[in-house]
Coordinates of C-alpha atoms in Angstrom, one line a residue:
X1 CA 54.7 -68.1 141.7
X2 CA 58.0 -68.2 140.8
X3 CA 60.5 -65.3 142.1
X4 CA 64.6 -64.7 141.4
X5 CA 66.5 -63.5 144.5
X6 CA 70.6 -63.4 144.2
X7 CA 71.7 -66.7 142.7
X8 CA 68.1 -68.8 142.7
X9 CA 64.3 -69.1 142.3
X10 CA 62.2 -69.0 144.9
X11 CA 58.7 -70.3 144.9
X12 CA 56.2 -68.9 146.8
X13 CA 58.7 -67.5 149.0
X14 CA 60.6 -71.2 149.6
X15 CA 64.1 -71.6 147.7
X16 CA 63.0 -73.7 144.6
X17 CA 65.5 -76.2 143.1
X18 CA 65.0 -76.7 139.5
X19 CA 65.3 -80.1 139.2
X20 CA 64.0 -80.5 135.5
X21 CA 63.2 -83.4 132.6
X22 CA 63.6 -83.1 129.0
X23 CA 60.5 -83.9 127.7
X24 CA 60.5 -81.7 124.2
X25 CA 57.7 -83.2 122.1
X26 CA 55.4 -83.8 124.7
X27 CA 52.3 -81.8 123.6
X28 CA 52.1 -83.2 119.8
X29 CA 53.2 -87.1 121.0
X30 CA 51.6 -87.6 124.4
X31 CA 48.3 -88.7 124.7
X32 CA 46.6 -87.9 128.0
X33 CA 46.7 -91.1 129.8
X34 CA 50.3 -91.4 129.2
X35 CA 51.0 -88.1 130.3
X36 CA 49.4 -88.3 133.6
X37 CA 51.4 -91.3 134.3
X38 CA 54.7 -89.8 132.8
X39 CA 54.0 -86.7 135.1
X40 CA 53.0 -88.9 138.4
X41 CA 56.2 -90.7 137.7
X42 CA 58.8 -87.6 137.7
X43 CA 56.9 -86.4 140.5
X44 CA 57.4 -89.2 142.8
X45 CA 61.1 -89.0 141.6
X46 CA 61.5 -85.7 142.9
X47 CA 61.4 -83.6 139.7
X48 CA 60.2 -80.2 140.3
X49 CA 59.8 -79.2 136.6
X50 CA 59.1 -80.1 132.9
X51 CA 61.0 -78.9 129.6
X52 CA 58.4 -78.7 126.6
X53 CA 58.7 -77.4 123.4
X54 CA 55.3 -75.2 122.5
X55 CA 55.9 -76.4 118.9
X56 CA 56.4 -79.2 116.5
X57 CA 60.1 -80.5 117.0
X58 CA 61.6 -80.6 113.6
X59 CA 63.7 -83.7 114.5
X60 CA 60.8 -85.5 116.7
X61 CA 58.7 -88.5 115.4
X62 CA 55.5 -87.6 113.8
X63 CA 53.3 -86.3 115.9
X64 CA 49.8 -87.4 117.2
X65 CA 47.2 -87.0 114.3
X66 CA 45.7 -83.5 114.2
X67 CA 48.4 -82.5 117.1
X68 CA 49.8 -79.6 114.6
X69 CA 49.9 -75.9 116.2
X70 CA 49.0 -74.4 112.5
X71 CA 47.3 -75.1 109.6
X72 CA 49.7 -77.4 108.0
X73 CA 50.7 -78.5 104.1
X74 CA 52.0 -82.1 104.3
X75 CA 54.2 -83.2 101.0
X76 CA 55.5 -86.5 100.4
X77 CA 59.1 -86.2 100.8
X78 CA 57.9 -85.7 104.4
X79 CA 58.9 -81.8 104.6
X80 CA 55.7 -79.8 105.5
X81 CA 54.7 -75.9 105.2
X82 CA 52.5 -74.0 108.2
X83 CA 50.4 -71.2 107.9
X84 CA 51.4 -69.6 110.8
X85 CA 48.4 -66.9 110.3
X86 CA 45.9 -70.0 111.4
X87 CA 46.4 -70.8 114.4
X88 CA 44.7 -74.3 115.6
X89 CA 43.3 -73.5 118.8
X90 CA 42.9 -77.3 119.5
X91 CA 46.4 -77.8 119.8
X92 CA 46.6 -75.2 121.9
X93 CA 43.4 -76.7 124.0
X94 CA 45.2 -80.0 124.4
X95 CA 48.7 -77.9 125.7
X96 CA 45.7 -76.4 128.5
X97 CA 44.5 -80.0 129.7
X98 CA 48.3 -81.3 129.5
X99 CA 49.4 -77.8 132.1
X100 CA 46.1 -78.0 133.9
X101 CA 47.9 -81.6 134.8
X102 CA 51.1 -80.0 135.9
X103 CA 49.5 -77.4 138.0
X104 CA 47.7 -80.1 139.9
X105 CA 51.0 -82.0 140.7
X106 CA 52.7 -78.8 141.4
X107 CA 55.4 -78.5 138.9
X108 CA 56.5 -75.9 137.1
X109 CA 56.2 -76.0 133.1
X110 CA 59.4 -74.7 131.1
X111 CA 57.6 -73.8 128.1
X112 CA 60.4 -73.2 124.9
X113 CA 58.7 -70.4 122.8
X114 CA 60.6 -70.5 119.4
X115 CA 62.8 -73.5 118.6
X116 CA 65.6 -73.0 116.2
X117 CA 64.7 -75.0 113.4
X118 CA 61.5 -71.6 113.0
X119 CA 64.4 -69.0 112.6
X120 CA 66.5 -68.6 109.7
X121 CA 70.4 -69.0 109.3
X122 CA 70.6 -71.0 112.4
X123 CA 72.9 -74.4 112.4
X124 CA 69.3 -76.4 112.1
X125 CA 68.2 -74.4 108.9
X126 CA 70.7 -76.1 106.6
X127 CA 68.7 -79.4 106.8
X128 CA 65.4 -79.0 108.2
X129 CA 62.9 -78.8 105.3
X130 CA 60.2 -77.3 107.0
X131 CA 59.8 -73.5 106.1
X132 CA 60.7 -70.7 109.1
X133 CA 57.9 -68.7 110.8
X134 CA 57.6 -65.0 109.2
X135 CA 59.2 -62.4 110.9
X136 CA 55.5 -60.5 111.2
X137 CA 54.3 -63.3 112.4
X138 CA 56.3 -63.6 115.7
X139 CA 54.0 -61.2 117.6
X140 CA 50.8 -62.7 117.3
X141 CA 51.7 -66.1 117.6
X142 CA 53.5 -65.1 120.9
X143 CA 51.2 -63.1 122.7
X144 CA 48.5 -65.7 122.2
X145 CA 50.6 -68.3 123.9
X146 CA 52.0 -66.3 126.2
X147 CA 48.4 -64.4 127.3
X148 CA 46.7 -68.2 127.0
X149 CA 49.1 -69.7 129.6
X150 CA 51.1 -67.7 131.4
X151 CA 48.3 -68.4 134.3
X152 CA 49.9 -71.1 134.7
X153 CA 53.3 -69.1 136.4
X154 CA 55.6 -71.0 133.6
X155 CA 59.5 -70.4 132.9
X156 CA 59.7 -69.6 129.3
X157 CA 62.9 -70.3 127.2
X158 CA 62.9 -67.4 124.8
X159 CA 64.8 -69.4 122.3
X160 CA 65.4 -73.2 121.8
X161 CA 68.8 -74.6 120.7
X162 CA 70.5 -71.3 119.0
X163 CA 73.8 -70.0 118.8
X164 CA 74.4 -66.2 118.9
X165 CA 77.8 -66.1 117.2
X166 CA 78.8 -66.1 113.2
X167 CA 80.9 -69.5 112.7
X168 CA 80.6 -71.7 109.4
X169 CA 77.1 -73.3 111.0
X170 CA 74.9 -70.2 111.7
X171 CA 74.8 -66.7 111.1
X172 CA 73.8 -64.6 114.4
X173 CA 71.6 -61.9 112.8
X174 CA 68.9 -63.3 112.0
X175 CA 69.1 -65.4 115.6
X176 CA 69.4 -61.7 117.4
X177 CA 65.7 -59.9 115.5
X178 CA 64.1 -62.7 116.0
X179 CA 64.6 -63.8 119.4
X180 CA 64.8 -59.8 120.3
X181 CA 60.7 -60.3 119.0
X182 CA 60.0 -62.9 121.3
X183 CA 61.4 -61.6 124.3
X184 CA 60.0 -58.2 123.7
X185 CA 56.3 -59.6 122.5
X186 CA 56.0 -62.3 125.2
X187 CA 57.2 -59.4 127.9
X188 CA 54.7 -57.2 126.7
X189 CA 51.9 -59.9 127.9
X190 CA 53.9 -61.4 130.6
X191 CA 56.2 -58.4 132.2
X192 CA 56.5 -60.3 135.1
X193 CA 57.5 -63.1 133.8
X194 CA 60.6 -65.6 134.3
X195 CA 62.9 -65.9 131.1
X196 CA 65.6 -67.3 129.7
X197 CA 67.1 -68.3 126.5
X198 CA 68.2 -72.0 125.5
X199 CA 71.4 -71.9 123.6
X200 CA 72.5 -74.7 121.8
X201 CA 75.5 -77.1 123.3
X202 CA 78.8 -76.1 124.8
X203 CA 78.0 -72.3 124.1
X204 CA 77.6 -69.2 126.5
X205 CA 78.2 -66.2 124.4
X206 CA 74.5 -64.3 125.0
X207 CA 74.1 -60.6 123.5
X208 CA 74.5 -58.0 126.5
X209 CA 70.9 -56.9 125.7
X210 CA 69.5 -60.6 126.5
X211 CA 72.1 -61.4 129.2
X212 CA 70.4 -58.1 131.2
X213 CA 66.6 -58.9 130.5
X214 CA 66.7 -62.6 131.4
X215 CA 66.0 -63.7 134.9
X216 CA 68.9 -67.1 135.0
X217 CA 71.7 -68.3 132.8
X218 CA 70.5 -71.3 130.9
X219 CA 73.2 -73.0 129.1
X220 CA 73.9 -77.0 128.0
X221 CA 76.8 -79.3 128.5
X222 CA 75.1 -81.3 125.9
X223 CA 75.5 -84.6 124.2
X224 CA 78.8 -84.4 122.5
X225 CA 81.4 -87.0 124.2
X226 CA 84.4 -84.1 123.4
X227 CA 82.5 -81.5 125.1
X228 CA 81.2 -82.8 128.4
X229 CA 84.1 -80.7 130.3
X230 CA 81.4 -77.4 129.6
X231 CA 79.0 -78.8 132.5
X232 CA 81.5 -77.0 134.8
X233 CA 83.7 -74.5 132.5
X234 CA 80.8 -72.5 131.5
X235 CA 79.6 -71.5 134.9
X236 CA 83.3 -70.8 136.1
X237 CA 83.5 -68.8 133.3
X238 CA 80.0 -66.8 133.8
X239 CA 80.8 -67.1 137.7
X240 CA 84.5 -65.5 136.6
X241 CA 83.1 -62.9 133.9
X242 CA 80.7 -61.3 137.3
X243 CA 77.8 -63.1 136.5
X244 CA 75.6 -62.9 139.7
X245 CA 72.3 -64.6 138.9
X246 CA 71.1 -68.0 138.9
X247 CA 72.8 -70.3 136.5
X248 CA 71.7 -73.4 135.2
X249 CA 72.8 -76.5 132.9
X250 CA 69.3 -77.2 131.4
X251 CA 70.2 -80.1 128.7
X252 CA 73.2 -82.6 130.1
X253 CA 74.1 -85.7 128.5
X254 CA 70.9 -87.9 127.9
X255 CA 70.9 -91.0 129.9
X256 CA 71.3 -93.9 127.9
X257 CA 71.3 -91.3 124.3
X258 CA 74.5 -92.4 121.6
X259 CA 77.5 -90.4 122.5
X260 CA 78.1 -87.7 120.1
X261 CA 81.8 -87.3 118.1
X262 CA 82.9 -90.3 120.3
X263 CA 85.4 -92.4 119.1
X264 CA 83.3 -95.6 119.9
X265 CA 79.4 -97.0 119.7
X266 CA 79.1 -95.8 123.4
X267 CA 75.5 -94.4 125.5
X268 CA 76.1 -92.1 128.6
X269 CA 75.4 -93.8 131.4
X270 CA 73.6 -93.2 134.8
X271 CA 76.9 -92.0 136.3
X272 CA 78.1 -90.2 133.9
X273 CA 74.8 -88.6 134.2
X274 CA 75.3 -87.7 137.6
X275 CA 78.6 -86.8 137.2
X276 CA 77.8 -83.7 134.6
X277 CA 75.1 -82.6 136.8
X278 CA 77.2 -82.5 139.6
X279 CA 79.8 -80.6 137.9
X280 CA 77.2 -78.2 136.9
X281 CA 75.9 -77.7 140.2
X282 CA 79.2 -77.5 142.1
X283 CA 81.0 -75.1 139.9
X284 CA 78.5 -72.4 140.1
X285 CA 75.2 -73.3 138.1
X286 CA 73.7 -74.5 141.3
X287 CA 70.2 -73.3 140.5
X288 CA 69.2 -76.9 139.3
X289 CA 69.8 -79.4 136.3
X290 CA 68.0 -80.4 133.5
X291 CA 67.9 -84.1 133.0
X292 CA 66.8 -86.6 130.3
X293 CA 67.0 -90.4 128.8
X294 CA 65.3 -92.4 126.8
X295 CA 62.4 -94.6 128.5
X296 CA 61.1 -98.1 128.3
X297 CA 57.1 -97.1 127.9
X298 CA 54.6 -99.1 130.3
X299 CA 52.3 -101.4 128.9
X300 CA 49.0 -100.3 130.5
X301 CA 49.7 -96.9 129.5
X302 CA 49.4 -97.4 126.5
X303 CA 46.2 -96.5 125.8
X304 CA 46.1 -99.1 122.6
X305 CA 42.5 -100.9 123.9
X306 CA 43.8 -103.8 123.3
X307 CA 47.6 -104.6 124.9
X308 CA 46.6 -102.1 127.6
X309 CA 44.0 -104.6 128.8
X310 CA 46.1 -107.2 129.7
X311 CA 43.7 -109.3 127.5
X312 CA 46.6 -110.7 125.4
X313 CA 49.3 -111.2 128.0
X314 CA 51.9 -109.4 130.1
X315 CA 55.2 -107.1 129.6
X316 CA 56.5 -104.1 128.3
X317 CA 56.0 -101.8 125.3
X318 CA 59.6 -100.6 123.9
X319 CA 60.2 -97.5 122.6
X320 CA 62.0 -98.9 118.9
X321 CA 65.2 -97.1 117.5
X322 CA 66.7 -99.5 115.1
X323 CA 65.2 -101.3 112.1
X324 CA 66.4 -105.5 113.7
X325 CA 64.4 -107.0 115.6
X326 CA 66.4 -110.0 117.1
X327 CA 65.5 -113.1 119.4
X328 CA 65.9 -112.8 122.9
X329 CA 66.5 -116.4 123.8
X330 CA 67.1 -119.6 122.2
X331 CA 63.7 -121.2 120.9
X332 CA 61.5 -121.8 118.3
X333 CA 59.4 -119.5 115.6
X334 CA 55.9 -120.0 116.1
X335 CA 54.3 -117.7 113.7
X336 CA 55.0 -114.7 111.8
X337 CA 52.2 -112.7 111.1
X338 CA 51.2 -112.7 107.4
X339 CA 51.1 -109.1 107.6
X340 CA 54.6 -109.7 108.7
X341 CA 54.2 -106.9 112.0
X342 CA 54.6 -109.4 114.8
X343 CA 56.2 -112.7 115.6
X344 CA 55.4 -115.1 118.5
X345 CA 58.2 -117.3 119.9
X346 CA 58.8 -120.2 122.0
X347 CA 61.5 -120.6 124.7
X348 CA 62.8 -123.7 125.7
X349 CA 61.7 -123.6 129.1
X350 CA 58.2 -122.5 127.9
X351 CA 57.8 -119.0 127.7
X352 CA 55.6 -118.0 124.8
X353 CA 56.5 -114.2 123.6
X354 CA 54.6 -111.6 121.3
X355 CA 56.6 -109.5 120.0
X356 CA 54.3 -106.2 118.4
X357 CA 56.2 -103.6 116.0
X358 CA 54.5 -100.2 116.8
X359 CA 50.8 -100.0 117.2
X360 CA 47.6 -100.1 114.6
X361 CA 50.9 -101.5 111.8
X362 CA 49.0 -104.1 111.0
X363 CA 47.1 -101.5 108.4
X364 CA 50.8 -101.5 106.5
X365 CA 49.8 -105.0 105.5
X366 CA 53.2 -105.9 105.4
X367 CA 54.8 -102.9 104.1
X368 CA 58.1 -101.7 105.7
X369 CA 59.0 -105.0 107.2
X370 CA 61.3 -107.8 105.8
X371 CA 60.8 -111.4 107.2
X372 CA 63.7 -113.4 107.7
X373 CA 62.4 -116.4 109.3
X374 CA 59.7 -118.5 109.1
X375 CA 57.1 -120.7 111.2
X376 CA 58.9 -123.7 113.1
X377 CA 62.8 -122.0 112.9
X378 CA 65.0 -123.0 115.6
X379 CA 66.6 -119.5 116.5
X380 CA 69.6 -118.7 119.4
X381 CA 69.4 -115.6 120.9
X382 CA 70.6 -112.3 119.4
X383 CA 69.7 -114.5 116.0
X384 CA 67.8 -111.4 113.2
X385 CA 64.3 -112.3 112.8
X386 CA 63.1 -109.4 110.5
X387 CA 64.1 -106.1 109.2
X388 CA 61.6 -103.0 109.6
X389 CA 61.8 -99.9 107.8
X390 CA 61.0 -97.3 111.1
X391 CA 61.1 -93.8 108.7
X392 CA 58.5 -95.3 106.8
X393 CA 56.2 -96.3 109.7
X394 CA 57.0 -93.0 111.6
X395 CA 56.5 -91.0 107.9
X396 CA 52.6 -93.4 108.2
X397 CA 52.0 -91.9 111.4
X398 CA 51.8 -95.4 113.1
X399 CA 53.3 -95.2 117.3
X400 CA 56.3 -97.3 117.2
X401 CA 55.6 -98.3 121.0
X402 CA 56.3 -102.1 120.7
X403 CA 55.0 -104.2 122.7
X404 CA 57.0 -107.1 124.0
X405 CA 54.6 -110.1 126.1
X406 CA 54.6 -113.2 127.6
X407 CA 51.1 -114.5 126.2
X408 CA 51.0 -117.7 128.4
X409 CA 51.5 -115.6 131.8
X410 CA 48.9 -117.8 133.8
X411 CA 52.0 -120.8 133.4
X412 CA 54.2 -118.4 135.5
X413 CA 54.0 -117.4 139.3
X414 CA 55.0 -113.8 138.1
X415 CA 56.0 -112.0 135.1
X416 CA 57.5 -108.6 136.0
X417 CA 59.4 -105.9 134.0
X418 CA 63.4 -105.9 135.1
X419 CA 64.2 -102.8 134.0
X420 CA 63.5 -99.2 133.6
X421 CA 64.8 -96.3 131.3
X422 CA 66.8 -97.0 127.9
X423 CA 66.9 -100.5 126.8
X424 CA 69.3 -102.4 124.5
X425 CA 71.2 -105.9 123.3
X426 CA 71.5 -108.2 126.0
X427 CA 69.7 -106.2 128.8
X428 CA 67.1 -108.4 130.7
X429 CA 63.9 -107.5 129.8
X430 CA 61.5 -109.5 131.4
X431 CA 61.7 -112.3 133.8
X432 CA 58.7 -115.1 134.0
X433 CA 59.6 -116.9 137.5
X434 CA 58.0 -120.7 137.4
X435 CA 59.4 -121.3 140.9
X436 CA 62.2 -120.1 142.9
X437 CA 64.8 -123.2 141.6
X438 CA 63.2 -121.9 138.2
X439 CA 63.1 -119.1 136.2
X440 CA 63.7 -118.1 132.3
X441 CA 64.9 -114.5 131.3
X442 CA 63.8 -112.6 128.4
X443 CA 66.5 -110.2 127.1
X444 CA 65.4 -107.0 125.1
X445 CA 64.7 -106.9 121.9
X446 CA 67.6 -106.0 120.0
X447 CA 67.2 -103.3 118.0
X448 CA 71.1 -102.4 117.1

């Protein structure tokens, strides 16, 4: 169980650091398989805790069919509408089995309550289209979640990505009764509980009567390229303003995520990474860090029946984030699929590559993808083979985990994965080794 004593948690008596992952939309995008393996892999990394979002993200991909925490309206324009009297207790079932999976690695769950995009007059409310949860509603929804699982000894984040200040994004009233509802309904169930509140990036102005009933300081340095500076001028100024409890920077710069107000295309790198979290942690907010990046998804996790196997061949599955799919190496078009959602190439040195846009897409029937090349093309690498329309395949609730293998593998001595994390142009992929004097690399898919 988790304790606060001076400037950190302590867990079961031992000093606890809170070394965390970002992993928002977890409960309505995860299946099981891929969360054990997720969780067995942050584990063996040294990560002591998980970030989760209770809720639907507004900004997340579409979630796992039937993975909705309410009774839910869907329209075509994508916006939906909840019922937030109904609760879905299999959601909430699925959330169980996902902690149960936590508690038996021993981390600790940081389970965010109420994101922003639920409360009105925030900076997400003027473009999220999905409606905000009714103010009488707070209470019930929160003390079912917070009776169901605070067995589990989580951390809850009162508030997800909010600002309590007036400026031309957000008005803080609205911000303040609501998130006064949460803390004050989920301490009713949970008085012993750990708390704090998530406020959105490059901000530490917190109401006096939430800065004295939460047990750390949770801030973010963020993601914007113009505010990184905050990972260590916000706890100097908490540290300066007599702030004596635990402080921490729960959301730096995403490894590998698009630099935000930056003057250039630019992605924050693995140093850069380190370098806000050790600002963080050396000017005061030495509690622990919250980390995140984008991932490179393994192929047996999938979970697909089919690429899972192995059946078809060996590789990755990539995580897509662009609508171009572009050769990575000089060969020759074999096929594209008449349904236009894969395309098999031939390298010059032999290597025969599937490359498998999202999962289950052959069902589009060609739908949301544009062919630019045909059977037999000579291509060079980085050359566009097709075009794919990702909203519209999220919006169809297909998984746009491609899969990226060599088909032919048993022609190779190995084929291994070279990378790990957030892929892009020119990054090797795979390598297929023929013999040490030999080998041919696969570059990522390009999807810039």
């Amino acid at each position: 169980m988790l304790t606060v004593n001076g400037k950190y948690l302590y867990k079961d008596g031992q000093r606890f650091f809170y070394l965390a992952d970002t992993c928002w939309s977890a409960f309505t995008n995860l299946t099981l398989p891929d969360w054990k393996f997720y969780l067995d892999t942050r584990k063996a990394q040294g990560y002591t805790a998980i970030q989760i979002n209770l809720l639907r993200q507004y900004d997340s991909s579409c979630p796992i069919k039937g993975r909705e925490p309410f009774a839910i309206i869907e329209h075509d324009d994508g916006s939906y509408e909840y019922d937030f009297s109904k609760i879905n207790t299999s959601y909430f079932d699925n959330v169980e089995k996902m902690l149960e999976q936590m508690q038996e690695r021993g981390m600790v769950p940081s389970l965010v309550l109420l994101w922003g995009n639920f409360v009105p007059d925030t900076w997400m409310s003027h473009f999220v289209k999905n409606n905000t949860i009714p103010f009488e509603q707070i209470r019930p929804y929160i003390k079912y979640v917070v009776n169901r699982f605070k067995k589990f000894n989580p951390i809850w984040f009162v508030s997800g990505d909010v600002g309590f200040v007036d400026n031309e994004t957000q008005k803080s009233e609205a911000a303040i009764k609501y998130y006064r509802e949460v803390l004050e309904s989920a301490k009713e169930v949970d008085p012993e509980g750990i708390y704090t509140i998530h406020i959105n990036g490059e901000s530490y102005e917190l109401p006096d009567e939430f800065k004295k009933r939460i047990s750390f300081f949770s801030y973010q340095s963020g993601h914007a390229q113009t505010g990184q500076n905050t990972a260590f001028t916000i706890p100097q100024k908490l540290r300066a303003s007599g702030y004596e409890g635990p402080i921490v920077d729960a959301e730096i710069c995403y490894e590998g995520l698009q630099k935000m107000h930056s003057q250039y295309p630019e992605r924050y790198s693995a140093f850069e990474v380190r370098k806000s979290a050790w600002r963080a942690v050396l000017a005061g907010a030495d509690m622990g860090v919250g980390y995140g990046s984008f991932g490179l998804w393994p192929l047996k996790e999938l979970d697909d029946g089919v690429f899972s196997t192995g059946a078809v061949g060996q590789g990755v599955a990539v995580s897509l984030e662009k609508g171009e799919v572009k050769a990575p190496f000089d060969g020759t078009v074999v096929s594209v699929f008449p349904t236009k959602h894969a395309i098999t190439l031939k390298s010059k040195s032999g290597v025969e590559l599937l490359i498998h846009i999202g999962l289950d897409t052959v069902e589009l029937k060609g739908k949301g993808f544009k062919q630019l090349v045909h059977d037999g093309d000579a291509v060079r690498k980085g050359d566009l083979l097709e075009t794919v329309d990702l909203d519209l395949i999220k919006e169809a609730g297909f998984n746009l985990a491609s899969p990226v293998i060599v088909t032919n593998p048993a022609n190779f001595d190995k084929v291994a994965s070279q990378t790990q994390g957030h892929v892009q142009a020119g990054d090797q992929l795979l390598l297929a080794t023929v013999d040490q004097a030999k080998t041919e690399k696969v570059s990522s898919v390009s999807l810039a």
